[in-house]
């Protein structure tokens, strides 16, 4: 999907940050809520999964749901999307008219259509739904500031992760090095990385002499419910921040494999082999009351591991 506003101006240093709204697994507890994350990129909000009660988490974090532009759902286990219909309904009651873009597994549209049909509810805004096929990585979104690709995972039902990559920024123009009388048209060409030539083809200004590279593009990968899958590694290679589920500790590795989940050690192994910058682990089973053992187990393999803490925002 190509976003209709692909000509938006992008500032040099735009916000790119992740807020954890829910870090628990299927069984809710008083300490942890079901999976939901908010990615801020520029002025847009991107919701990743929408477990039960997500709209309350947004309110608690003083995040205006009306600023949501995109929603990505990983799979149709309830703890990852049972909060979606109430959120969409609340946006409607708040008077939303701006289009909303929803990406998720086949069948999600059928669920929502049924809910709104039997409740005689009509949305006052356009909800654009795109099916995410679970078998092969695919390009999903061309946004002015980022691209989004799917990451096939292996769970008990079809499940997909998502890779968000910031688009490269243009070089910075070193105006102090340029003469005052340089035509404005030349400045744009230099910022686009183009050398300036005279009518005879002789070099007047070399872009490399009057510009410096912009900040390196940033990236975030979300790997929802999945067993340990080494095929993920090439897709995650070198991402700045990786979220990978860690439902169990390694002493429950057999159980994790049976229910198609991962351990903290396995998540860290994926991070280490993919050479990522930092790892966030979450989706902790409700059987655990302490989470430091998850951190200890993962850091023994990949030191740059951190717990997904609800309410915490991580700059990417």
PDB file of N, CA and C in Angstrom, residues 227-266:
ATOM      1  N   UNK A 227       7.424 -19.801  17.860  1.00  0.00           N
ATOM      2  CA  UNK A 227       8.455 -20.692  18.389  1.00  0.00           C
ATOM      3  C   UNK A 227       9.814 -20.211  17.890  1.00  0.00           C
ATOM      4  N   UNK A 228      10.877 -20.832  18.367  1.00  0.00           N
ATOM      5  CA  UNK A 228      12.222 -20.475  17.935  1.00  0.00           C
ATOM      6  C   UNK A 228      12.378 -20.825  16.463  1.00  0.00           C
ATOM      7  N   UNK A 229      12.649 -19.811  15.645  1.00  0.00           N
ATOM      8  CA  UNK A 229      12.726 -19.999  14.195  1.00  0.00           C
ATOM      9  C   UNK A 229      13.977 -19.299  13.675  1.00  0.00           C
ATOM     10  N   UNK A 230      15.000 -20.060  13.312  1.00  0.00           N
ATOM     11  CA  UNK A 230      16.231 -19.445  12.826  1.00  0.00           C
ATOM     12  C   UNK A 230      16.054 -18.796  11.456  1.00  0.00           C
ATOM     13  N   UNK A 231      15.003 -19.174  10.724  1.00  0.00           N
ATOM     14  CA  UNK A 231      14.740 -18.540   9.430  1.00  0.00           C
ATOM     15  C   UNK A 231      14.430 -17.055   9.572  1.00  0.00           C
ATOM     16  N   UNK A 232      14.129 -16.606  10.785  1.00  0.00           N
ATOM     17  CA  UNK A 232      13.883 -15.188  11.016  1.00  0.00           C
ATOM     18  C   UNK A 232      15.155 -14.352  10.907  1.00  0.00           C
ATOM     19  N   UNK A 233      16.284 -14.962  11.159  1.00  0.00           N
ATOM     20  CA  UNK A 233      17.530 -14.211  11.344  1.00  0.00           C
ATOM     21  C   UNK A 233      17.870 -13.307  10.157  1.00  0.00           C
ATOM     22  N   UNK A 234      17.807 -13.801   8.899  1.00  0.00           N
ATOM     23  CA  UNK A 234      18.142 -12.891   7.790  1.00  0.00           C
ATOM     24  C   UNK A 234      17.218 -11.683   7.700  1.00  0.00           C
ATOM     25  N   UNK A 235      15.955 -11.850   8.066  1.00  0.00           N
ATOM     26  CA  UNK A 235      15.003 -10.739   7.983  1.00  0.00           C
ATOM     27  C   UNK A 235      15.247  -9.697   9.076  1.00  0.00           C
ATOM     28  N   UNK A 236      15.867 -10.120  10.176  1.00  0.00           N
ATOM     29  CA  UNK A 236      16.083  -9.235  11.315  1.00  0.00           C
ATOM     30  C   UNK A 236      17.492  -8.671  11.359  1.00  0.00           C
ATOM     31  N   UNK A 237      18.301  -9.012  10.389  1.00  0.00           N
ATOM     32  CA  UNK A 237      19.721  -8.680  10.433  1.00  0.00           C
ATOM     33  C   UNK A 237      19.944  -7.184  10.643  1.00  0.00           C
ATOM     34  N   UNK A 238      20.613  -6.847  11.741  1.00  0.00           N
ATOM     35  CA  UNK A 238      21.053  -5.488  11.983  1.00  0.00           C
ATOM     36  C   UNK A 238      19.992  -4.485  12.384  1.00  0.00           C
ATOM     37  N   UNK A 239      18.766  -4.916  12.729  1.00  0.00           N
ATOM     38  CA  UNK A 239      17.767  -3.933  13.130  1.00  0.00           C
ATOM     39  C   UNK A 239      18.192  -3.273  14.437  1.00  0.00           C
ATOM     40  N   UNK A 240      17.780  -2.030  14.617  1.00  0.00           N
ATOM     41  CA  UNK A 240      18.190  -1.287  15.812  1.00  0.00           C
ATOM     42  C   UNK A 240      17.524  -1.809  17.078  1.00  0.00           C
ATOM     43  N   UNK A 241      16.226  -2.107  16.983  1.00  0.00           N
ATOM     44  CA  UNK A 241      15.486  -2.601  18.147  1.00  0.00           C
ATOM     45  C   UNK A 241      14.611  -3.761  17.709  1.00  0.00           C
ATOM     46  N   UNK A 242      14.721  -4.866  18.427  1.00  0.00           N
ATOM     47  CA  UNK A 242      13.911  -6.058  18.172  1.00  0.00           C
ATOM     48  C   UNK A 242      13.071  -6.360  19.401  1.00  0.00           C
ATOM     49  N   UNK A 243      11.760  -6.525  19.196  1.00  0.00           N
ATOM     50  CA  UNK A 243      10.913  -7.111  20.231  1.00  0.00           C
ATOM     51  C   UNK A 243      10.660  -8.558  19.834  1.00  0.00           C
ATOM     52  N   UNK A 244      10.966  -9.474  20.747  1.00  0.00           N
ATOM     53  CA  UNK A 244      10.738 -10.902  20.491  1.00  0.00           C
ATOM     54  C   UNK A 244      10.087 -11.494  21.728  1.00  0.00           C
ATOM     55  N   UNK A 245       8.992 -12.207  21.514  1.00  0.00           N
ATOM     56  CA  UNK A 245       8.301 -12.812  22.653  1.00  0.00           C
ATOM     57  C   UNK A 245       9.218 -13.744  23.422  1.00  0.00           C
ATOM     58  N   UNK A 246       8.991 -13.821  24.738  1.00  0.00           N
ATOM     59  CA  UNK A 246       9.728 -14.739  25.609  1.00  0.00           C
ATOM     60  C   UNK A 246       8.741 -15.203  26.678  1.00  0.00           C
ATOM     61  N   UNK A 247       7.854 -16.089  26.283  1.00  0.00           N
ATOM     62  CA  UNK A 247       6.764 -16.504  27.171  1.00  0.00           C
ATOM     63  C   UNK A 247       7.270 -17.327  28.345  1.00  0.00           C
ATOM     64  N   UNK A 248       8.339 -18.105  28.126  1.00  0.00           N
ATOM     65  CA  UNK A 248       8.818 -19.038  29.142  1.00  0.00           C
ATOM     66  C   UNK A 248      10.309 -18.852  29.410  1.00  0.00           C
ATOM     67  N   UNK A 249      10.757 -19.412  30.537  1.00  0.00           N
ATOM     68  CA  UNK A 249      12.176 -19.575  30.800  1.00  0.00           C
ATOM     69  C   UNK A 249      12.649 -20.905  30.202  1.00  0.00           C
ATOM     70  N   UNK A 250      13.953 -21.059  30.110  1.00  0.00           N
ATOM     71  CA  UNK A 250      14.510 -22.202  29.390  1.00  0.00           C
ATOM     72  C   UNK A 250      14.168 -23.539  30.036  1.00  0.00           C
ATOM     73  N   UNK A 251      13.898 -23.551  31.342  1.00  0.00           N
ATOM     74  CA  UNK A 251      13.525 -24.819  31.966  1.00  0.00           C
ATOM     75  C   UNK A 251      12.154 -25.307  31.509  1.00  0.00           C
ATOM     76  N   UNK A 252      11.426 -24.456  30.786  1.00  0.00           N
ATOM     77  CA  UNK A 252      10.155 -24.854  30.187  1.00  0.00           C
ATOM     78  C   UNK A 252      10.248 -24.877  28.662  1.00  0.00           C
ATOM     79  N   UNK A 253      11.444 -25.149  28.136  1.00  0.00           N
ATOM     80  CA  UNK A 253      11.645 -25.130  26.693  1.00  0.00           C
ATOM     81  C   UNK A 253      10.784 -26.164  25.969  1.00  0.00           C
ATOM     82  N   UNK A 254      10.587 -27.320  26.566  1.00  0.00           N
ATOM     83  CA  UNK A 254       9.754 -28.347  25.932  1.00  0.00           C
ATOM     84  C   UNK A 254       8.319 -27.855  25.831  1.00  0.00           C
ATOM     85  N   UNK A 255       7.816 -27.271  26.909  1.00  0.00           N
ATOM     86  CA  UNK A 255       6.462 -26.718  26.889  1.00  0.00           C
ATOM     87  C   UNK A 255       6.352 -25.595  25.865  1.00  0.00           C
ATOM     88  N   UNK A 256       7.371 -24.756  25.796  1.00  0.00           N
ATOM     89  CA  UNK A 256       7.366 -23.651  24.830  1.00  0.00           C
ATOM     90  C   UNK A 256       7.233 -24.193  23.411  1.00  0.00           C
ATOM     91  N   UNK A 257       7.989 -25.229  23.092  1.00  0.00           N
ATOM     92  CA  UNK A 257       7.931 -25.803  21.745  1.00  0.00           C
ATOM     93  C   UNK A 257       6.558 -26.398  21.462  1.00  0.00           C
ATOM     94  N   UNK A 258       5.955 -27.030  22.479  1.00  0.00           N
ATOM     95  CA  UNK A 258       4.642 -27.660  22.299  1.00  0.00           C
ATOM     96  C   UNK A 258       3.570 -26.639  21.946  1.00  0.00           C
ATOM     97  N   UNK A 259       3.642 -25.449  22.532  1.00  0.00           N
ATOM     98  CA  UNK A 259       2.608 -24.440  22.311  1.00  0.00           C
ATOM     99  C   UNK A 259       3.082 -23.328  21.369  1.00  0.00           C
ATOM    100  N   UNK A 260       4.198 -23.575  20.693  1.00  0.00           N
ATOM    101  CA  UNK A 260       4.721 -22.643  19.683  1.00  0.00           C
ATOM    102  C   UNK A 260       5.021 -21.262  20.266  1.00  0.00           C
ATOM    103  N   UNK A 261       5.744 -21.287  21.382  1.00  0.00           N
ATOM    104  CA  UNK A 261       6.245 -20.054  21.980  1.00  0.00           C
ATOM    105  C   UNK A 261       7.761 -20.177  22.147  1.00  0.00           C
ATOM    106  N   UNK A 262       8.371 -19.108  22.642  1.00  0.00           N
ATOM    107  CA  UNK A 262       9.826 -19.060  22.801  1.00  0.00           C
ATOM    108  C   UNK A 262      10.200 -18.838  24.258  1.00  0.00           C
ATOM    109  N   UNK A 263      11.456 -19.139  24.573  1.00  0.00           N
ATOM    110  CA  UNK A 263      12.017 -18.836  25.885  1.00  0.00           C
ATOM    111  C   UNK A 263      12.863 -17.574  25.782  1.00  0.00           C
ATOM    112  N   UNK A 264      13.222 -17.035  26.937  1.00  0.00           N
ATOM    113  CA  UNK A 264      14.080 -15.851  26.954  1.00  0.00           C
ATOM    114  C   UNK A 264      15.424 -16.147  26.302  1.00  0.00           C
ATOM    115  N   UNK A 265      15.975 -17.315  26.570  1.00  0.00           N
ATOM    116  CA  UNK A 265      17.252 -17.675  25.964  1.00  0.00           C
ATOM    117  C   UNK A 265      17.141 -17.770  24.448  1.00  0.00           C
ATOM    118  N   UNK A 266      16.049 -18.328  23.960  1.00  0.00           N
ATOM    119  CA  UNK A 266      15.860 -18.460  22.520  1.00  0.00           C
ATOM    120  C   UNK A 266      15.706 -17.085  21.856  1.00  0.00           C
TER     121      UNK A 266
END
